[in-house]
PDB file of C-alpha atoms in Angstrom:
ATOM      1  CA  MET A   1     -23.772   7.297 -51.073  1.00  0.00           C
ATOM      2  CA  ALA A   2     -26.277   9.716 -52.635  1.00  0.00           C
ATOM      3  CA  LYS A   3     -24.184  10.043 -55.853  1.00  0.00           C
ATOM      4  CA  ARG A   4     -23.468   6.440 -55.928  1.00  0.00           C
ATOM      5  CA  LYS A   5     -27.507   6.154 -55.453  1.00  0.00           C
ATOM      6  CA  MET A   6     -26.713   3.373 -52.659  1.00  0.00           C
ATOM      7  CA  SER A   7     -28.742   2.521 -49.647  1.00  0.00           C
ATOM      8  CA  LEU A   8     -27.473   2.491 -46.227  1.00  0.00           C
ATOM      9  CA  ASN A   9     -28.637  -1.438 -46.281  1.00  0.00           C
ATOM     10  CA  GLU A  10     -26.606  -1.842 -49.594  1.00  0.00           C
ATOM     11  CA  LEU A  11     -23.485  -0.142 -48.218  1.00  0.00           C
ATOM     12  CA  SER A  12     -23.486  -2.118 -45.167  1.00  0.00           C
ATOM     13  CA  GLU A  13     -23.599  -5.600 -46.880  1.00  0.00           C
ATOM     14  CA  LYS A  14     -21.017  -4.566 -49.118  1.00  0.00           C
ATOM     15  CA  VAL A  15     -18.628  -3.159 -46.764  1.00  0.00           C
ATOM     16  CA  ASP A  16     -19.466  -6.039 -44.395  1.00  0.00           C
ATOM     17  CA  LEU A  17     -20.040  -3.371 -41.293  1.00  0.00           C
ATOM     18  CA  THR A  18     -23.467  -3.960 -39.281  1.00  0.00           C
ATOM     19  CA  LEU A  19     -26.136  -0.948 -39.953  1.00  0.00           C
ATOM     20  CA  SER A  20     -25.666   0.051 -36.047  1.00  0.00           C
ATOM     21  CA  ASN A  21     -22.161   0.796 -36.818  1.00  0.00           C
ATOM     22  CA  LEU A  22     -22.741   2.265 -39.982  1.00  0.00           C
ATOM     23  CA  SER A  23     -25.391   4.440 -37.977  1.00  0.00           C
ATOM     24  CA  ILE A  24     -22.346   5.105 -35.639  1.00  0.00           C
ATOM     25  CA  LEU A  25     -19.823   6.398 -38.731  1.00  0.00           C
ATOM     26  CA  LYS A  26     -22.819   8.503 -40.050  1.00  0.00           C
ATOM     27  CA  THR A  27     -24.141  10.546 -36.972  1.00  0.00           C
ATOM     28  CA  GLY A  28     -20.314  11.444 -35.891  1.00  0.00           C
ATOM     29  CA  LYS A  29     -20.172   9.216 -32.627  1.00  0.00           C
ATOM     30  CA  ALA A  30     -17.410   7.051 -33.680  1.00  0.00           C
ATOM     31  CA  LYS A  31     -14.340   7.798 -31.675  1.00  0.00           C
ATOM     32  CA  ALA A  32     -11.985   6.092 -34.258  1.00  0.00           C
ATOM     33  CA  ILE A  33     -11.870   4.386 -37.276  1.00  0.00           C
ATOM     34  CA  ARG A  34      -9.994   1.042 -38.826  1.00  0.00           C
ATOM     35  CA  PHE A  35      -7.797   1.422 -41.889  1.00  0.00           C
ATOM     36  CA  SER A  36      -9.508  -1.682 -43.135  1.00  0.00           C
ATOM     37  CA  THR A  37     -12.898   0.228 -42.698  1.00  0.00           C
ATOM     38  CA  LEU A  38     -12.046   3.151 -44.523  1.00  0.00           C
ATOM     39  CA  GLU A  39     -10.690   0.935 -47.142  1.00  0.00           C
ATOM     40  CA  ALA A  40     -13.695  -0.824 -47.726  1.00  0.00           C
ATOM     41  CA  ILE A  41     -15.889   2.131 -47.764  1.00  0.00           C
ATOM     42  CA  CYS A  42     -13.531   3.811 -50.384  1.00  0.00           C
ATOM     43  CA  LYS A  43     -13.545   0.703 -52.582  1.00  0.00           C
ATOM     44  CA  VAL A  44     -17.307   0.262 -52.691  1.00  0.00           C
ATOM     45  CA  LEU A  45     -17.983   4.182 -53.022  1.00  0.00           C
ATOM     46  CA  ASN A  46     -15.018   4.692 -55.404  1.00  0.00           C
ATOM     47  CA  CYS A  47     -13.586   7.377 -53.657  1.00  0.00           C
ATOM     48  CA  GLN A  48     -10.804   8.789 -51.884  1.00  0.00           C
ATOM     49  CA  PRO A  49     -10.710   9.052 -47.752  1.00  0.00           C
ATOM     50  CA  GLY A  50     -10.627  12.903 -47.987  1.00  0.00           C
ATOM     51  CA  ASP A  51     -14.252  12.831 -49.813  1.00  0.00           C
ATOM     52  CA  ILE A  52     -15.695  11.191 -46.643  1.00  0.00           C
ATOM     53  CA  LEU A  53     -13.529  12.600 -43.829  1.00  0.00           C
ATOM     54  CA  GLU A  54     -13.828  16.328 -43.124  1.00  0.00           C
ATOM     55  CA  PHE A  55     -11.943  18.288 -40.374  1.00  0.00           C
ATOM     56  CA  VAL A  56     -14.185  20.400 -38.312  1.00  0.00           C
ATOM     57  CA  GLU A  57     -12.769  22.766 -35.370  1.00  0.00           C
TER      58      GLU A  57
ATOM     59  CA  MET B   1     -21.623 -23.418 -21.311  1.00  0.00           C
ATOM     60  CA  LYS B   2     -20.711 -21.231 -18.465  1.00  0.00           C
ATOM     61  CA  SER B   3     -17.260 -20.334 -17.678  1.00  0.00           C
ATOM     62  CA  LYS B   4     -15.537 -21.095 -14.202  1.00  0.00           C
ATOM     63  CA  THR B   5     -15.459 -17.322 -13.686  1.00  0.00           C
ATOM     64  CA  GLU B   6     -19.250 -16.786 -14.299  1.00  0.00           C
ATOM     65  CA  LYS B   7     -19.606 -20.301 -11.824  1.00  0.00           C
ATOM     66  CA  LEU B   8     -17.507 -18.283  -8.976  1.00  0.00           C
ATOM     67  CA  LEU B   9     -18.990 -15.065  -9.153  1.00  0.00           C
ATOM     68  CA  ARG B  10     -22.658 -16.626  -9.091  1.00  0.00           C
ATOM     69  CA  VAL B  11     -21.682 -18.543  -5.905  1.00  0.00           C
ATOM     70  CA  MET B  12     -20.103 -14.831  -4.557  1.00  0.00           C
ATOM     71  CA  ASN B  13     -23.525 -13.208  -5.192  1.00  0.00           C
ATOM     72  CA  ILE B  14     -25.370 -16.095  -3.117  1.00  0.00           C
ATOM     73  CA  LEU B  15     -22.807 -15.580  -0.714  1.00  0.00           C
ATOM     74  CA  ALA B  16     -23.311 -11.705  -0.438  1.00  0.00           C
ATOM     75  CA  TRP B  17     -26.749 -12.079   0.016  1.00  0.00           C
ATOM     76  CA  VAL B  18     -26.350 -14.722   2.765  1.00  0.00           C
ATOM     77  CA  VAL B  19     -23.926 -11.944   4.317  1.00  0.00           C
ATOM     78  CA  PHE B  20     -26.561  -9.172   3.763  1.00  0.00           C
ATOM     79  CA  ILE B  21     -29.427 -11.315   5.253  1.00  0.00           C
ATOM     80  CA  GLY B  22     -27.170 -12.383   8.190  1.00  0.00           C
ATOM     81  CA  LEU B  23     -25.898  -8.598   9.145  1.00  0.00           C
ATOM     82  CA  MET B  24     -29.503  -7.424   9.139  1.00  0.00           C
ATOM     83  CA  ILE B  25     -30.423 -10.060  11.243  1.00  0.00           C
ATOM     84  CA  VAL B  26     -27.634  -9.200  13.547  1.00  0.00           C
ATOM     85  CA  ALA B  27     -28.711  -5.371  13.597  1.00  0.00           C
ATOM     86  CA  GLY B  28     -32.364  -6.184  13.747  1.00  0.00           C
ATOM     87  CA  SER B  29     -31.268  -8.516  16.925  1.00  0.00           C
ATOM     88  CA  ILE B  30     -29.499  -5.748  18.648  1.00  0.00           C
ATOM     89  CA  ILE B  31     -32.242  -3.402  18.086  1.00  0.00           C
ATOM     90  CA  ILE B  32     -34.809  -5.374  19.556  1.00  0.00           C
ATOM     91  CA  SER B  33     -32.684  -6.594  22.474  1.00  0.00           C
ATOM     92  CA  TYR B  34     -31.961  -2.573  22.914  1.00  0.00           C
ATOM     93  CA  PHE B  35     -35.572  -1.717  23.204  1.00  0.00           C
ATOM     94  CA  VAL B  36     -36.390  -4.862  25.579  1.00  0.00           C
ATOM     95  CA  SER B  37     -33.291  -3.500  27.792  1.00  0.00           C
ATOM     96  CA  ILE B  38     -34.962  -0.024  28.130  1.00  0.00           C
ATOM     97  CA  GLY B  39     -37.544  -1.767  30.654  1.00  0.00           C
ATOM     98  CA  ASN B  40     -35.540  -4.951  31.558  1.00  0.00           C
ATOM     99  CA  ALA B  41     -31.716  -4.096  32.320  1.00  0.00           C
ATOM    100  CA  GLN B  42     -31.112  -7.828  32.311  1.00  0.00           C
ATOM    101  CA  ALA B  43     -31.234  -8.151  28.788  1.00  0.00           C
ATOM    102  CA  SER B  44     -28.211  -5.781  28.241  1.00  0.00           C
ATOM    103  CA  LYS B  45     -26.284  -8.866  29.483  1.00  0.00           C
ATOM    104  CA  ASP B  46     -26.882 -10.854  26.087  1.00  0.00           C
ATOM    105  CA  LEU B  47     -27.907  -8.423  23.297  1.00  0.00           C
ATOM    106  CA  TYR B  48     -26.962 -10.833  20.690  1.00  0.00           C
ATOM    107  CA  ARG B  49     -24.867 -14.109  21.141  1.00  0.00           C
ATOM    108  CA  GLY B  50     -23.149 -13.112  24.271  1.00  0.00           C
ATOM    109  CA  MET B  51     -22.664  -9.331  23.240  1.00  0.00           C
ATOM    110  CA  ASP B  52     -22.863  -7.931  27.368  1.00  0.00           C
ATOM    111  CA  LEU B  53     -22.988  -4.275  27.240  1.00  0.00           C
ATOM    112  CA  SER B  54     -24.636  -4.614  30.883  1.00  0.00           C
ATOM    113  CA  ALA B  55     -21.629  -2.291  32.413  1.00  0.00           C
ATOM    114  CA  TYR B  56     -22.462   0.522  30.191  1.00  0.00           C
ATOM    115  CA  ARG B  57     -26.054   0.247  30.991  1.00  0.00           C
ATOM    116  CA  GLN B  58     -25.515   0.268  34.808  1.00  0.00           C
ATOM    117  CA  HIS B  59     -22.877   3.273  34.171  1.00  0.00           C
ATOM    118  CA  SER B  60     -25.162   5.339  32.510  1.00  0.00           C
ATOM    119  CA  PHE B  61     -28.268   4.842  29.760  1.00  0.00           C
ATOM    120  CA  ALA B  62     -27.033   7.535  27.488  1.00  0.00           C
ATOM    121  CA  GLN B  63     -23.444   5.803  26.898  1.00  0.00           C
ATOM    122  CA  TYR B  64     -25.103   2.551  26.775  1.00  0.00           C
ATOM    123  CA  THR B  65     -27.375   3.822  23.951  1.00  0.00           C
ATOM    124  CA  PHE B  66     -24.256   5.448  22.227  1.00  0.00           C
ATOM    125  CA  VAL B  67     -22.410   2.246  22.225  1.00  0.00           C
ATOM    126  CA  VAL B  68     -25.349   0.295  21.092  1.00  0.00           C
ATOM    127  CA  GLY B  69     -26.074   2.750  18.277  1.00  0.00           C
ATOM    128  CA  TYR B  70     -22.528   2.675  16.855  1.00  0.00           C
ATOM    129  CA  LYS B  71     -22.568  -1.364  16.851  1.00  0.00           C
ATOM    130  CA  VAL B  72     -26.067  -0.922  14.945  1.00  0.00           C
ATOM    131  CA  ILE B  73     -24.780   1.416  12.586  1.00  0.00           C
ATOM    132  CA  LEU B  74     -21.655  -0.659  11.961  1.00  0.00           C
ATOM    133  CA  TYR B  75     -23.553  -3.639  11.109  1.00  0.00           C
ATOM    134  CA  ILE B  76     -26.196  -2.029   9.073  1.00  0.00           C
ATOM    135  CA  THR B  77     -23.566  -0.267   7.156  1.00  0.00           C
ATOM    136  CA  GLN B  78     -21.843  -3.522   6.254  1.00  0.00           C
ATOM    137  CA  ALA B  79     -25.041  -5.030   5.531  1.00  0.00           C
ATOM    138  CA  TYR B  80     -25.521  -2.312   2.857  1.00  0.00           C
ATOM    139  CA  ILE B  81     -21.829  -3.115   1.666  1.00  0.00           C
ATOM    140  CA  ALA B  82     -23.096  -6.387   1.203  1.00  0.00           C
ATOM    141  CA  PHE B  83     -26.109  -4.973  -0.566  1.00  0.00           C
ATOM    142  CA  MET B  84     -24.085  -3.035  -2.728  1.00  0.00           C
ATOM    143  CA  VAL B  85     -21.925  -6.461  -3.640  1.00  0.00           C
ATOM    144  CA  THR B  86     -24.933  -8.068  -4.842  1.00  0.00           C
ATOM    145  CA  SER B  87     -26.016  -5.516  -6.818  1.00  0.00           C
ATOM    146  CA  LEU B  88     -22.597  -5.162  -8.305  1.00  0.00           C
ATOM    147  CA  LEU B  89     -22.682  -8.852  -9.005  1.00  0.00           C
ATOM    148  CA  SER B  90     -25.781  -9.220 -10.520  1.00  0.00           C
ATOM    149  CA  ARG B  91     -25.016  -5.872 -12.886  1.00  0.00           C
ATOM    150  CA  LEU B  92     -21.690  -7.610 -13.869  1.00  0.00           C
ATOM    151  CA  ASN B  93     -21.611  -8.590 -17.887  1.00  0.00           C
ATOM    152  CA  ILE B  94     -18.589 -10.710 -17.629  1.00  0.00           C
ATOM    153  CA  TYR B  95     -18.051  -9.823 -21.411  1.00  0.00           C
ATOM    154  CA  LYS B  96     -18.746  -6.336 -20.806  1.00  0.00           C
ATOM    155  CA  PRO B  97     -17.453  -5.730 -17.347  1.00  0.00           C
ATOM    156  CA  PHE B  98     -16.441  -2.074 -17.637  1.00  0.00           C
ATOM    157  CA  ASN B  99     -19.528   0.162 -17.068  1.00  0.00           C
ATOM    158  CA  ALA B 100     -20.626   3.106 -15.275  1.00  0.00           C
ATOM    159  CA  ASP B 101     -22.583   1.454 -12.921  1.00  0.00           C
ATOM    160  CA  VAL B 102     -20.081  -0.747 -11.469  1.00  0.00           C
ATOM    161  CA  VAL B 103     -17.684   2.156 -11.190  1.00  0.00           C
ATOM    162  CA  LYS B 104     -20.322   3.920  -9.211  1.00  0.00           C
ATOM    163  CA  LEU B 105     -21.123   1.171  -6.978  1.00  0.00           C
ATOM    164  CA  MET B 106     -17.190   0.221  -6.359  1.00  0.00           C
ATOM    165  CA  GLN B 107     -16.692   3.643  -5.433  1.00  0.00           C
ATOM    166  CA  ARG B 108     -19.897   3.659  -3.063  1.00  0.00           C
ATOM    167  CA  ILE B 109     -18.247   0.631  -1.542  1.00  0.00           C
ATOM    168  CA  SER B 110     -15.152   1.956  -0.902  1.00  0.00           C
ATOM    169  CA  TYR B 111     -17.012   5.408   0.768  1.00  0.00           C
ATOM    170  CA  SER B 112     -19.010   2.846   2.837  1.00  0.00           C
ATOM    171  CA  ILE B 113     -15.856   1.125   3.893  1.00  0.00           C
ATOM    172  CA  LEU B 114     -14.656   4.083   4.874  1.00  0.00           C
ATOM    173  CA  PHE B 115     -17.350   5.407   6.706  1.00  0.00           C
ATOM    174  CA  VAL B 116     -17.200   1.530   8.563  1.00  0.00           C
ATOM    175  CA  TRP B 117     -13.699   2.628   9.778  1.00  0.00           C
ATOM    176  CA  LEU B 118     -14.709   6.263  11.042  1.00  0.00           C
ATOM    177  CA  VAL B 119     -17.506   5.056  13.193  1.00  0.00           C
ATOM    178  CA  ALA B 120     -14.962   2.111  14.343  1.00  0.00           C
ATOM    179  CA  ILE B 121     -12.493   4.927  15.174  1.00  0.00           C
ATOM    180  CA  VAL B 122     -15.392   7.225  17.028  1.00  0.00           C
ATOM    181  CA  HIS B 123     -16.566   3.761  18.999  1.00  0.00           C
ATOM    182  CA  ASN B 124     -13.045   2.859  20.246  1.00  0.00           C
ATOM    183  CA  ILE B 125     -12.456   6.516  21.205  1.00  0.00           C
ATOM    184  CA  HIS B 126     -15.619   6.439  23.170  1.00  0.00           C
ATOM    185  CA  VAL B 127     -15.188   3.195  24.714  1.00  0.00           C
ATOM    186  CA  GLY B 128     -11.487   4.159  25.464  1.00  0.00           C
ATOM    187  CA  ILE B 129     -12.717   7.205  27.380  1.00  0.00           C
ATOM    188  CA  LEU B 130     -15.338   5.524  29.431  1.00  0.00           C
ATOM    189  CA  GLU B 131     -12.808   2.558  30.380  1.00  0.00           C
ATOM    190  CA  LYS B 132      -9.917   5.512  31.072  1.00  0.00           C
ATOM    191  CA  ASN B 133     -12.256   7.399  33.340  1.00  0.00           C
ATOM    192  CA  TYR B 134     -14.751   4.923  34.581  1.00  0.00           C
ATOM    193  CA  GLY B 135     -13.241   1.599  34.681  1.00  0.00           C
ATOM    194  CA  LEU B 136     -15.614  -0.166  32.045  1.00  0.00           C
ATOM    195  CA  VAL B 137     -13.704  -2.800  30.018  1.00  0.00           C
ATOM    196  CA  ALA B 138     -13.665  -1.581  26.493  1.00  0.00           C
ATOM    197  CA  THR B 139     -13.947  -4.012  23.732  1.00  0.00           C
ATOM    198  CA  TYR B 140     -12.368  -2.201  20.816  1.00  0.00           C
ATOM    199  CA  ILE B 141     -13.596  -2.841  16.924  1.00  0.00           C
ATOM    200  CA  SER B 142     -11.139  -3.544  14.142  1.00  0.00           C
ATOM    201  CA  VAL B 143      -9.908  -0.424  12.415  1.00  0.00           C
ATOM    202  CA  ASP B 144      -8.108  -2.342   9.390  1.00  0.00           C
ATOM    203  CA  SER B 145     -10.909  -1.640   7.059  1.00  0.00           C
ATOM    204  CA  ILE B 146      -8.987   1.878   5.941  1.00  0.00           C
ATOM    205  CA  PHE B 147      -6.916  -0.239   3.819  1.00  0.00           C
ATOM    206  CA  LEU B 148      -9.695  -2.174   2.216  1.00  0.00           C
ATOM    207  CA  ALA B 149     -11.622   1.109   1.592  1.00  0.00           C
ATOM    208  CA  GLY B 150      -8.048   1.998  -0.093  1.00  0.00           C
ATOM    209  CA  VAL B 151      -7.927  -0.788  -2.201  1.00  0.00           C
ATOM    210  CA  VAL B 152     -11.457  -0.689  -3.480  1.00  0.00           C
ATOM    211  CA  TYR B 153     -11.166   2.821  -4.739  1.00  0.00           C
ATOM    212  CA  VAL B 154      -8.356   2.408  -6.491  1.00  0.00           C
ATOM    213  CA  LEU B 155      -9.884  -0.655  -8.296  1.00  0.00           C
ATOM    214  CA  ALA B 156     -12.929   1.806  -8.835  1.00  0.00           C
ATOM    215  CA  GLN B 157     -10.446   4.250 -10.566  1.00  0.00           C
ATOM    216  CA  LEU B 158      -9.317   1.407 -12.716  1.00  0.00           C
ATOM    217  CA  PHE B 159     -12.552   0.468 -13.621  1.00  0.00           C
ATOM    218  CA  LYS B 160     -13.350   3.841 -14.694  1.00  0.00           C
ATOM    219  CA  ARG B 161     -10.646   3.879 -17.048  1.00  0.00           C
ATOM    220  CA  GLY B 162     -11.499   0.697 -18.030  1.00  0.00           C
ATOM    221  CA  ALA B 163     -14.991   2.132 -19.023  1.00  0.00           C
ATOM    222  CA  GLU B 164     -13.545   4.624 -20.780  1.00  0.00           C
ATOM    223  CA  ILE B 165     -11.461   2.159 -23.209  1.00  0.00           C
ATOM    224  CA  GLN B 166     -14.497  -0.325 -23.257  1.00  0.00           C
ATOM    225  CA  SER B 167     -16.413   2.804 -24.670  1.00  0.00           C
ATOM    226  CA  GLU B 168     -13.636   3.728 -26.970  1.00  0.00           C
ATOM    227  CA  ASN B 169     -13.289   0.282 -28.415  1.00  0.00           C
ATOM    228  CA  GLU B 170     -16.950  -0.121 -28.868  1.00  0.00           C
ATOM    229  CA  LEU B 171     -17.313   3.172 -30.862  1.00  0.00           C
ATOM    230  CA  THR B 172     -14.284   2.196 -33.274  1.00  0.00           C
ATOM    231  CA  VAL B 173     -15.708   0.832 -36.602  1.00  0.00           C
TER     232      VAL B 173
END
């Protein structure tokens, strides 16, 4: 988001996701993510799922 | 427009309040009659709507106090259950029915029903012994509530799992 110079509000509008849901994603509280949401975020940010997902032990 | 279920739950909530108030009145009446009967033995003939415990009063004041105590504890616990039902129904959100509060209340209701069952058992054993030894005619209290306690407990466990699933669903973006 920082690289694309995009605010949370802008992303929420483009991905069609509420700010509270985006915040859940950002803070790592989300228990699951739909493929459609992942696809939309990747499309808007022009990146791969691996760029926004990270495995942490 | 309210759904049929919502209307039904509202009616149930009102009914639970009526039951709660009714049981508190019964318990209060028995307690007042008991205190009156300390000075006036005649009062023990009709503690509440024909509840005649005068045989126990004549036999022993301590035994009479025990039997009255069981009944008061039973009515107060039942009133407490009715009160928990009212708070459960008022907290129940029909669109998000599974939450920690509802689970906690359901578990507490099942434990209270179990307590009612235990008190009823102790009461029945006590009056049974008095009947056997002194010939006092015993009136037994139904002990079928154990089944109900089990059913409510199982429902509480189902609601617990429901609450977990609902939380997972809410945290899926």
